[in-house]
XYZ file of C-alpha atoms in Angstrom:
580
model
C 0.000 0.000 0.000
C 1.680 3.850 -0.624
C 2.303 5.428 2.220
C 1.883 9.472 1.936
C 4.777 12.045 3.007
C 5.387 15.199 2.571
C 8.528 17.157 1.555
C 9.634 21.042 0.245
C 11.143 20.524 -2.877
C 12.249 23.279 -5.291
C 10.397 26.031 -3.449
C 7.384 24.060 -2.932
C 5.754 21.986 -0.738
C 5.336 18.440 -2.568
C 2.951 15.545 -0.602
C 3.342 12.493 -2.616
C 0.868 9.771 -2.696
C -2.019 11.706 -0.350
C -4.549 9.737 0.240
C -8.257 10.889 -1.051
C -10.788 7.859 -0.135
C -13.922 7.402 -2.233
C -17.205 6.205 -1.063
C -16.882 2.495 -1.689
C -14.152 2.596 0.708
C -11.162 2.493 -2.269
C -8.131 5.085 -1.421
C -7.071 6.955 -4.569
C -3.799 8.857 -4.572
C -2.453 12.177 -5.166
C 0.233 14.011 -5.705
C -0.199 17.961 -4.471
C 2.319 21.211 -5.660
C 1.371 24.068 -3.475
C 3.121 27.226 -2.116
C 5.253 26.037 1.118
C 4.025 27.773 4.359
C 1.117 28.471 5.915
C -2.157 29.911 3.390
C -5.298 28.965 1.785
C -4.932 28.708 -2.276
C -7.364 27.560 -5.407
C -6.685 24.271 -6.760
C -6.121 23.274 -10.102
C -7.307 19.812 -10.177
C -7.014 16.346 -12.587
C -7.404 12.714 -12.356
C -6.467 10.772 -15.139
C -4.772 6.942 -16.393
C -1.185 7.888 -17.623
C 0.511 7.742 -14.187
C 1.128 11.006 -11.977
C 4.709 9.331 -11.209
C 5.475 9.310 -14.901
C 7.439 12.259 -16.765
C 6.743 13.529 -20.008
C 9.692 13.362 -21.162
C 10.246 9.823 -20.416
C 6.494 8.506 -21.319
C 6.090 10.618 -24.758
C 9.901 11.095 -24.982
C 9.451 11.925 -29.246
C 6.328 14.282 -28.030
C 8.411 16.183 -25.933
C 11.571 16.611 -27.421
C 9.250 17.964 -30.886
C 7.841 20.389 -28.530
C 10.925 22.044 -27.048
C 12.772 21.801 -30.174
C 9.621 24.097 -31.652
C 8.718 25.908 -28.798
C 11.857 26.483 -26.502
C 9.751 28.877 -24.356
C 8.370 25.764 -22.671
C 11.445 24.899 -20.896
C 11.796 28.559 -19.919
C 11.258 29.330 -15.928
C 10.929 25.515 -15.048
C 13.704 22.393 -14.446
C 10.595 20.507 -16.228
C 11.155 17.677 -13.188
C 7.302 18.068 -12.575
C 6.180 18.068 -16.081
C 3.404 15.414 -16.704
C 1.412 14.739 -20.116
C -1.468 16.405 -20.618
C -1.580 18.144 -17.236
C -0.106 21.802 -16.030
C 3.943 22.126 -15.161
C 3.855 22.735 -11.306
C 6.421 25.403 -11.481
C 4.731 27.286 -13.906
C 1.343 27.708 -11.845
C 2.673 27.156 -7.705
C 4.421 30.431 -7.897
C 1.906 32.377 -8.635
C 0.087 30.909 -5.760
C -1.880 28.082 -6.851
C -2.028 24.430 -5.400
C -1.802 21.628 -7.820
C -3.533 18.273 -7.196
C -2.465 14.899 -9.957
C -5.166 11.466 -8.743
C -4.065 8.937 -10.117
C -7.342 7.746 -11.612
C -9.116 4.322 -9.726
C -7.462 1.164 -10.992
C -3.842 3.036 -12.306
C -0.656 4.286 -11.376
C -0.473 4.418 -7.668
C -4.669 4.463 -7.069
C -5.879 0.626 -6.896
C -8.974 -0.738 -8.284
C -10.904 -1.748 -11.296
C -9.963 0.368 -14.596
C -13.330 1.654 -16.326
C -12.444 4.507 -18.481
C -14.601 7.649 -18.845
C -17.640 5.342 -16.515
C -19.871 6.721 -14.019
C -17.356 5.484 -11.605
C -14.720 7.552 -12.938
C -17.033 10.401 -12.779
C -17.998 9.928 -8.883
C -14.424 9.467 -7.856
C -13.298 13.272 -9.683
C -16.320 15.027 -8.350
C -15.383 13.447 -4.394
C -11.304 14.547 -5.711
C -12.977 17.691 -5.956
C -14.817 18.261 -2.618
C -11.437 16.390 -0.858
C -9.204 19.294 -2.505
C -11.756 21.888 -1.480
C -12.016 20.561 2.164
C -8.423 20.716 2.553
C -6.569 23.506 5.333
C -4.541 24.525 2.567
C -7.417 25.006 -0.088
C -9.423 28.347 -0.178
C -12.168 26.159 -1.396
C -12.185 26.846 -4.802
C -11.520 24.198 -7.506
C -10.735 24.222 -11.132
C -10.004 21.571 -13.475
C -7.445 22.028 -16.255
C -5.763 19.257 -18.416
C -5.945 18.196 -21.861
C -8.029 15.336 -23.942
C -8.538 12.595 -21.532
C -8.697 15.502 -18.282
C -10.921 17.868 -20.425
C -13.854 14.419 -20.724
C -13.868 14.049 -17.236
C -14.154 17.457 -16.464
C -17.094 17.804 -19.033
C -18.718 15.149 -17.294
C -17.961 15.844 -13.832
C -19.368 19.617 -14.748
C -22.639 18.263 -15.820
C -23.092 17.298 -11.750
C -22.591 20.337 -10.265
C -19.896 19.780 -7.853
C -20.234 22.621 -5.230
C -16.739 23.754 -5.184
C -15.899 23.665 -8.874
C -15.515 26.888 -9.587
C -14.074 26.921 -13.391
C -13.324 24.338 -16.003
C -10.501 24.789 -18.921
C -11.653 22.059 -21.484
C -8.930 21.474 -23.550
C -9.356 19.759 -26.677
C -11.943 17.071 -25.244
C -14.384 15.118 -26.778
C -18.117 15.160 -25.091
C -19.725 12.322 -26.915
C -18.405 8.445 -26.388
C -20.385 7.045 -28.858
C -19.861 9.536 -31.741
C -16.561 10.932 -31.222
C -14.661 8.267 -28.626
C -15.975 5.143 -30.049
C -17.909 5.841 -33.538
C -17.983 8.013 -36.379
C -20.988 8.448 -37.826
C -21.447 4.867 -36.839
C -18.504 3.266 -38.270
C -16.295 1.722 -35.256
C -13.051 4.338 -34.612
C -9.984 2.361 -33.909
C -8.491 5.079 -31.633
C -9.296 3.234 -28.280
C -7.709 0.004 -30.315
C -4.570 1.810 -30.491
C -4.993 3.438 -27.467
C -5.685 1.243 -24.479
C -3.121 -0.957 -24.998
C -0.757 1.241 -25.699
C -1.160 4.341 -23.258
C -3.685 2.855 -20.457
C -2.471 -0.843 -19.748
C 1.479 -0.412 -19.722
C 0.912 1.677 -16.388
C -2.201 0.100 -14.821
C -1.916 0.099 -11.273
C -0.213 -3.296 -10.651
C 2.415 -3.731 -13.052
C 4.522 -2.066 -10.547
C 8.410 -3.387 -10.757
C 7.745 -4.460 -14.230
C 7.110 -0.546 -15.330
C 8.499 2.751 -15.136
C 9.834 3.938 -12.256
C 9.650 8.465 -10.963
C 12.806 10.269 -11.981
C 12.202 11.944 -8.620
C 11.342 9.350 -6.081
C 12.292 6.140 -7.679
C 9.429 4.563 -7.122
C 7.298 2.270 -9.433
C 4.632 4.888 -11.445
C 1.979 1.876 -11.606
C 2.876 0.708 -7.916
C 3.710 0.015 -4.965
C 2.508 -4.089 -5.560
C 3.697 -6.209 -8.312
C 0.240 -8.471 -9.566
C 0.140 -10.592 -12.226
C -0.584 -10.187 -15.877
C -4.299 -12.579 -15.139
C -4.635 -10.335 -11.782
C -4.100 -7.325 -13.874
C -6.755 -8.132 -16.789
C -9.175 -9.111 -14.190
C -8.779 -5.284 -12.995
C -9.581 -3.500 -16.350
C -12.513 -3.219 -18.408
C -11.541 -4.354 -21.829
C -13.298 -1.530 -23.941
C -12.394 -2.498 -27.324
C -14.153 -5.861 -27.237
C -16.992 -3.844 -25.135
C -17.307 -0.829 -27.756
C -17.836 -3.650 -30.367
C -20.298 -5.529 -28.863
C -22.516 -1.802 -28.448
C -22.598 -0.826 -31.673
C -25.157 1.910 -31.092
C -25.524 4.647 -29.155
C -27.110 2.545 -26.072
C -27.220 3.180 -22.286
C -23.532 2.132 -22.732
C -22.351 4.671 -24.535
C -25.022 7.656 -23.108
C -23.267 6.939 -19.253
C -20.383 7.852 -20.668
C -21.361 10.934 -22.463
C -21.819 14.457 -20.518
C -25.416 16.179 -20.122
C -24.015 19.181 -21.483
C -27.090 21.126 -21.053
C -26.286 20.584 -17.155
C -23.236 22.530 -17.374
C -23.701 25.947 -15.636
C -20.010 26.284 -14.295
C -18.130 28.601 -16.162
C -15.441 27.409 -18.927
C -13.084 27.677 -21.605
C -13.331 25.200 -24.262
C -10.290 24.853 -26.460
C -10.554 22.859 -29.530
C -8.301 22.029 -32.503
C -8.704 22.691 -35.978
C -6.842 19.592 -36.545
C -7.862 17.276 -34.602
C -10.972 15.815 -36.360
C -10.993 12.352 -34.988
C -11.740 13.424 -31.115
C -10.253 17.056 -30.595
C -12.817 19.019 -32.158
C -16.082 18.571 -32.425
C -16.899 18.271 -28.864
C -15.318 21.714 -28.104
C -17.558 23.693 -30.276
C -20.595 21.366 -29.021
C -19.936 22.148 -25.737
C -19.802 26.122 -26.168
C -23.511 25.964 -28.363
C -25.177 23.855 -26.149
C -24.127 24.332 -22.807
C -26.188 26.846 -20.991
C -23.525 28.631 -18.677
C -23.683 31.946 -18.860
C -19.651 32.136 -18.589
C -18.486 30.665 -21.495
C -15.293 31.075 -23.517
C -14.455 29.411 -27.041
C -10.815 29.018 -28.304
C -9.695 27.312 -31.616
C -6.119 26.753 -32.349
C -3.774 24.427 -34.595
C -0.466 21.690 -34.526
C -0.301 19.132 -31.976
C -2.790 18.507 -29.329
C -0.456 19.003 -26.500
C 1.301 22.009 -28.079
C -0.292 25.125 -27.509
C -1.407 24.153 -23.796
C 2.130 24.262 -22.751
C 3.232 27.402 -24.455
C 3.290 31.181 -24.020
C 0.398 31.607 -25.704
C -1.627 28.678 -23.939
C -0.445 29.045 -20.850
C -1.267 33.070 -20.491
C -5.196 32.356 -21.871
C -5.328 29.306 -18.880
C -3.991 32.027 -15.924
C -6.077 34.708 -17.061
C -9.430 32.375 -16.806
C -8.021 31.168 -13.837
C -7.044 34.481 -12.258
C -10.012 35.722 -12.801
C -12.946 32.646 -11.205
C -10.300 30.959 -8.820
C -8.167 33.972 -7.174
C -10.448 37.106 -8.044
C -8.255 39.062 -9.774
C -8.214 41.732 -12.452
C -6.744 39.939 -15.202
C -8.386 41.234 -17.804
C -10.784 38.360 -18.648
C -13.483 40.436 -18.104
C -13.067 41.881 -21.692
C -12.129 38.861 -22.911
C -14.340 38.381 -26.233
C -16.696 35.126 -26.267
C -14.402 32.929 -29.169
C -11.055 33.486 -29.912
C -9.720 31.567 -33.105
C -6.337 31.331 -34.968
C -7.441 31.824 -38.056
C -5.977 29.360 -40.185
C -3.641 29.933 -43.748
C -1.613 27.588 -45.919
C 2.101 26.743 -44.859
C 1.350 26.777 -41.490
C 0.182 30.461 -41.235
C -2.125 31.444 -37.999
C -3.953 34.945 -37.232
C -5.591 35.312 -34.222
C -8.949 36.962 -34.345
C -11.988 38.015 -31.917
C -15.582 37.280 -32.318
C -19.008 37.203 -30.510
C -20.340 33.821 -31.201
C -20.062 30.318 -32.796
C -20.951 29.680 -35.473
C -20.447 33.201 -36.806
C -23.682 35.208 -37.306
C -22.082 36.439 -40.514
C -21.556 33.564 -42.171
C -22.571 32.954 -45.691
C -24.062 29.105 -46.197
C -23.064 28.718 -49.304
C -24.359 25.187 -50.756
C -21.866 24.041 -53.571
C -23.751 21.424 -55.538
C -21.651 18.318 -57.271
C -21.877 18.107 -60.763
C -21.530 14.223 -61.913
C -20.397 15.655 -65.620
C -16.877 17.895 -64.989
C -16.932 16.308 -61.067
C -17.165 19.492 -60.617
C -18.418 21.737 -57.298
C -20.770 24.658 -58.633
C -22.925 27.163 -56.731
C -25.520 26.380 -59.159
C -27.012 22.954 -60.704
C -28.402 22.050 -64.193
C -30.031 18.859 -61.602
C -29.614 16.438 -64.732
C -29.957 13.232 -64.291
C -26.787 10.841 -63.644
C -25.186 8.326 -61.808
C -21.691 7.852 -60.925
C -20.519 4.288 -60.029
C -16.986 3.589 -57.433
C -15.770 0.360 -55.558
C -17.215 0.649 -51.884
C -13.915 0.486 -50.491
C -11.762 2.635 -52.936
C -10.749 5.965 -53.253
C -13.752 6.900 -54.402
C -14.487 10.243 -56.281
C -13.563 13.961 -56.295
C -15.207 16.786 -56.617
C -13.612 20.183 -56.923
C -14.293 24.256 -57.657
C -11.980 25.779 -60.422
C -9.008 27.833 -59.092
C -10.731 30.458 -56.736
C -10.540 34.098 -58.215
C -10.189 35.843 -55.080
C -9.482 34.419 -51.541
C -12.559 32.633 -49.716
C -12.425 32.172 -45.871
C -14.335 28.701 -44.768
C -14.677 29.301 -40.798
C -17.838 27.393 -39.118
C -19.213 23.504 -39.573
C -19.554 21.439 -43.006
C -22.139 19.531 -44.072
C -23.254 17.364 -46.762
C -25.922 15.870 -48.511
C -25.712 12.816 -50.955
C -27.969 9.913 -52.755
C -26.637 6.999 -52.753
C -27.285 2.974 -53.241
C -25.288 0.179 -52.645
C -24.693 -3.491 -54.220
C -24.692 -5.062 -50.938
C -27.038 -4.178 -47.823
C -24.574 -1.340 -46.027
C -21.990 0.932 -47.364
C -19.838 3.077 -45.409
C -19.171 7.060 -46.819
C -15.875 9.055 -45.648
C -15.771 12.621 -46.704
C -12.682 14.456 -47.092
C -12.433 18.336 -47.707
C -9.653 19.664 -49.001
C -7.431 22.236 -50.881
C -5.321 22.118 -53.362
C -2.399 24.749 -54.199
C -2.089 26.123 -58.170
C 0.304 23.260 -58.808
C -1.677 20.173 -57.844
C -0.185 19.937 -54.653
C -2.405 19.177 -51.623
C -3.024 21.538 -48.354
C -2.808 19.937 -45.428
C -1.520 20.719 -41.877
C -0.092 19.514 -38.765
C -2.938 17.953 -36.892
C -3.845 17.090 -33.543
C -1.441 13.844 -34.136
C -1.173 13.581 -37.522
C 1.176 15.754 -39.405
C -0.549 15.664 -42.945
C -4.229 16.300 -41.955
C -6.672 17.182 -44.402
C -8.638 20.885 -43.772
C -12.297 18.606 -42.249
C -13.751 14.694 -42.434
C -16.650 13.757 -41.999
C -18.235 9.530 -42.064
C -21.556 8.274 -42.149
C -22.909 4.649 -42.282
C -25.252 4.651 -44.474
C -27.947 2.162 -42.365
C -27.238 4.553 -39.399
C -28.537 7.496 -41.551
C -31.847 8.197 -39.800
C -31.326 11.961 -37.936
C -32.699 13.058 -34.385
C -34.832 15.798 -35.689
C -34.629 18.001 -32.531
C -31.277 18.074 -32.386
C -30.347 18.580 -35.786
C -29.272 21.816 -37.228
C -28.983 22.924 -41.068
C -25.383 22.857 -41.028
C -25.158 20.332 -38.325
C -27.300 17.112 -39.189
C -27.006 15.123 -35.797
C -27.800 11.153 -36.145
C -29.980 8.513 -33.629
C -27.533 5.824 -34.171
C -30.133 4.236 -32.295
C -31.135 1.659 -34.889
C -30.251 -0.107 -37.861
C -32.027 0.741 -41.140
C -30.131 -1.643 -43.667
C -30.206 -0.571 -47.475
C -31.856 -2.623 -49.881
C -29.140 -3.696 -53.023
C -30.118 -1.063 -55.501
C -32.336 1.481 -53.907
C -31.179 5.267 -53.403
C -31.612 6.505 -49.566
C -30.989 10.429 -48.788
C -27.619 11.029 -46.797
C -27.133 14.012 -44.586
C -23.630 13.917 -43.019
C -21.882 16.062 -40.312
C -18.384 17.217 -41.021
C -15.974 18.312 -38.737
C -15.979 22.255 -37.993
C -12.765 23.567 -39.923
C -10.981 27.011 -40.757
C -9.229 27.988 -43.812
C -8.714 31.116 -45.611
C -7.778 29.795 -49.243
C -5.519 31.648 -51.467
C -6.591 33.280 -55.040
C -5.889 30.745 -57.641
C -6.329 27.491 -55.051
C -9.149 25.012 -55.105
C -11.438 23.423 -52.829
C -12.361 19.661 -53.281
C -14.224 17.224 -51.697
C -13.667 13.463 -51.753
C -16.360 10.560 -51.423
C -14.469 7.813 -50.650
C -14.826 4.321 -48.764
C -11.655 4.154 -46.748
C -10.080 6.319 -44.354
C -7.759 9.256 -46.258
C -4.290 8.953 -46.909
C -1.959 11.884 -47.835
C -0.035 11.084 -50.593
C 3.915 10.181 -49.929
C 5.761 8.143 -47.153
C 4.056 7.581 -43.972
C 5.500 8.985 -41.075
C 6.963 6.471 -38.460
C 7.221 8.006 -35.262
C 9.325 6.389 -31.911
C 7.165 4.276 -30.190
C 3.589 5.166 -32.326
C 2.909 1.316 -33.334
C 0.890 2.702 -36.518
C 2.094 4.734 -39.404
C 1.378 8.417 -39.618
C -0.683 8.495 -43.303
C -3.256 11.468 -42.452
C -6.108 10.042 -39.995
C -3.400 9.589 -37.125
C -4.908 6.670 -34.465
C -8.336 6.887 -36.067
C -8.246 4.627 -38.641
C -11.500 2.386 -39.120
C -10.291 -1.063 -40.386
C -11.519 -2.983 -37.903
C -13.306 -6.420 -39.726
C -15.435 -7.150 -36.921
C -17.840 -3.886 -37.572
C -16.796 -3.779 -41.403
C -16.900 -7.162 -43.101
C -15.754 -6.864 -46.682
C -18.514 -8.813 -47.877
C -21.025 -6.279 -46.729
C -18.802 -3.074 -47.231
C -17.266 -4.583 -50.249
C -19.588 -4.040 -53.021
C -20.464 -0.887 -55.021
C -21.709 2.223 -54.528
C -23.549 4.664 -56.743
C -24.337 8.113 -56.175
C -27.220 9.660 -57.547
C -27.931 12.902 -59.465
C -31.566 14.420 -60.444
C -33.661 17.380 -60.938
C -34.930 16.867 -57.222
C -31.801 14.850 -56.081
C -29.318 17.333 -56.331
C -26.279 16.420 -53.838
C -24.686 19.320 -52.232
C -21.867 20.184 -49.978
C -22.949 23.248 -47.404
C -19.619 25.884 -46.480
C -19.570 28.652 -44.193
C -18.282 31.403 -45.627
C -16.834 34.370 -44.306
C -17.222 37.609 -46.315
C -14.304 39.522 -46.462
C -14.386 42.583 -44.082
């Protein structure tokens, strides 16, 4: 069992392994970074899988060493000892008078029990993390939750409860939907936990202790104190790929493990990326339209999904928010316009910009139809009749505008509209936006964690097509996934299909393109093998959808046909920004 201590290390005063029990009688552990001496400070709180004991540096060694190598400032004002993925550098935030809490989440690291990721469990043991940091001598009894990905879901869901002393939530880059953005998309299974779990969860599930990693500060095992064995240790964990399989739709499953977000009244900054259409997007901008607190902040940004949290620019936005709910000060926030975006250019070009509201209340919804003759996208349509035949599981067919004449902004969400009809009884549609320079090349950008990623995607299986009318929006059709409507070989069905919310201001003389397809997209070139990432890097990052058990070739295999009439005119809806 860990035994807590305490210790003032580096100008702070460090307890390692505090104990926080829950109310089943389980003791989950913490490690706490506050000022040393006697006084009462706000907490920035998370509890998460990867290991409090475990440095950055040492568990995403080619993560890190990109980062500092791109952003030296990161390294600046901190030995980077403390530095843990996803989560806030202690020396950054305990000067300036903050306490920082790391819980080991229930079932790894140094916190025993059963591992259930993103469960109701999870979500009862953060919100009694939260009340235990809040009840503390040390605490002024204000709590806010800060982290990225995995810590921005928990908070979401944890928000949706009301815990009395959270006091303000940074969100960064987190999905709020299991079904359609963890486990799904659009209803085709997302291999992301498949490459996930076994990768990032299981090597430091509490347990494996001598056999893992061990603190570059204390020594000790990250996924200790006890040693079980590898049958102990599977009996301990919920296995979630074989579980995500076997729930196919969005069930009570899937719906326990996705936040009310019309509970959440606490006030919050929700970060998304542009690039990060697999699971660091969508559920950003969600969250800001549908929540109903009153004190909400939207922020879009670009590169890596750990990058701009840890820099200059990150870093300032997160202390501001926080200065302002947790300590009371005049930081400015006050003014602080409703969505901030970095506007996004080709070659890696970013302006920031202020606005009021998301989706703009400018925008133009301009629907560019697809014309089956020159495969061509037009703002107007003859609506002949055609058809236009492709191997389910090829690389489909492209659509594309002529070289633009003068720039065109696209800031907001996509959507689409097809006809299609299939050989066999299913047939599963990937959508691919994207730009193209003067000379043919493609437009892509370094995504959330892939570094060719197209500008938005979008999927849709086509028996999981019916749409919850009261939550759909024009440019944001919003699917049941609560039944299976199969096709019948032959017969057109209508399509409408959600694409990721993007932002790109394309250049005079480029063109935009979109891309029915019936595999996952792949830039063209080498993939990129990165240390230690068991998959290759070929534009969809970890969410690849080849997994045989949810799409059997002989029922995904066949061909599909999209349709094109008079009063089946397929269309492709942009938001465009008029130029000031």
């Amino acid at each position: 069992m860990s035994e807590a201590r305490s210790e003032i290390r580096d100008g702070m005063q460090i307890e390692w392994d505090a104990a926080i029990p829950m109310d089943d009688g389980t003791v989950l552990r913490a490690d706490v970074f506050r000022p040393a001496g006697k006084g009462e400070f706000p907490v920035i709180l998370n509890y998460g899988p990867y290991a409090k004991g475990h440095a950055f540096q040492d568990s995403r060694k080619f993560a890190w060493e990109r980062m500092i190598k791109q952003k030296p400032e990161v390294a600046i004002g901190t030995s980077s000892k403390y530095q843990n993925w996803e989560v806030v550098d202690p020396e950054k935030w305990v000067p300036d008078g903050y306490a920082i809490v790391r819980v080991d989440a229930r079932g790894t690291g140094r916190s025993p029990g059963y591992v259930d990721p993103w469960s109701p469990r999870e979500t009862r043991d953060l919100y009694d993390c939260i009340e235990w940091a809040a009840s503390q001598e040390w605490c002024s009894g204000k709590v806010g939750l800060n982290g990225i990905s995995y810590f921005a879901m928990n908070a979401w869901q944890v928000a949706a409860l009301s815990p009395p002393h959270l006091a303000a939530v940074c969100a960064w880059e987190g999905a709020t939907d299991h079904y359609r953005e963890t486990c799904y998309h659009g209803g085709v299974y997302s291999e992301f936990i498949s490459n996930w779990y076994p990768r990032a969860i299981i090597p430091v599930q509490h347990g494996v202790g001598e056999r893992g990693p061990r603190s570059r500060i204390t020594g000790a095992p990250v996924a200790g104190p006890e040693t079980l064995t590898p049958e102990q240790l599977e009996k301990n964990r919920r296995d979630i790929i074989a579980t995500a399989l076997a729930h196919p739709l969005d069930d009570e499953y899937h719906r326990e493990r996705t936040p009310d977000l019309e509970k959440i009244n606490v006030p919050f900054l929700s970060a998304a990326n542009w690039g990060g259409q697999g699971l660091h997007t969508r559920g950003n901008f969600e969250a800001f339209m549908r929540a109903p607190s009153k004190q909400k902040w939207l922020e879009a940004h670009g590169d890596t999904h750990w990058l701009e949290f840890y820099t200059d620019y990150g870093v300032r936005l997160q202390k501001r928010f926080f200065g302002h709910f947790l300590r009371g000060e005049d930081t400015g926030w006050s003014k602080q316009p409703r969505v901030q975006l970095l506007i996004r250019h080709p070659e890696g070009k970013f302006v920031e910009r202020h606005e009021h509201e998301w989706p703009l209340a400018r925008t133009q919804w301009n629907k560019f139809y697809l014309d089956p003759h020159r495969r061509s996208l037009v703002l107007e349509s003859a609506g002949t009749a055609a058809h236009i035949d492709y191997e389910a599981l090829s690389e489909g067919v492209t659509f594309s505008t002529g070289p633009l004449k003068e720039p065109m902004e696209i800031t907001g969400p996509v959507a689409a509209k097809l006809f299609i009809s299939s050989s066999t009884a299913n047939a599963d549609l990937f959508l691919v936006l994207r730009v193209f320079a003067p000379d043919g090349s493609e437009v892509t950008f370094q995504g959330a964690q892939d570094p060719h990623t197209p500008i938005s995607q979008g999927w849709l299986r086509a028996s999981h097509r019916k749409l919850d009318s009261e939550r759909s929006l024009p440019y944001r059709p919003f699917h049941a996934h609560d039944e299976v409507q199969p096709l019948t070989p032959g017969e057109q069905v209508e399509l409408d299909i959600e694409l990721s919310p993007t932002c790109i201001v394309v250049p005079a003389g480029y063109r935009v393109a979109l891309t029915i397809r019936g595999h996952d997209y792949e830039y063209g070139g080498t993939p990129v093998v990165a240390p230690h990432v068991p998959y290759p890097l070929r534009g969809v990052g970890p969410f690849t959808h080849n997994e045989q058990r949810n799409r059997p070739a002989e029922i995904f295999g066949g061909i599909n046909t999209l349709h094109f009439a008079e009063n089946r005119r397929p269309w492709l809806m942009l938001p465009i920004i008029p130029s000031a």
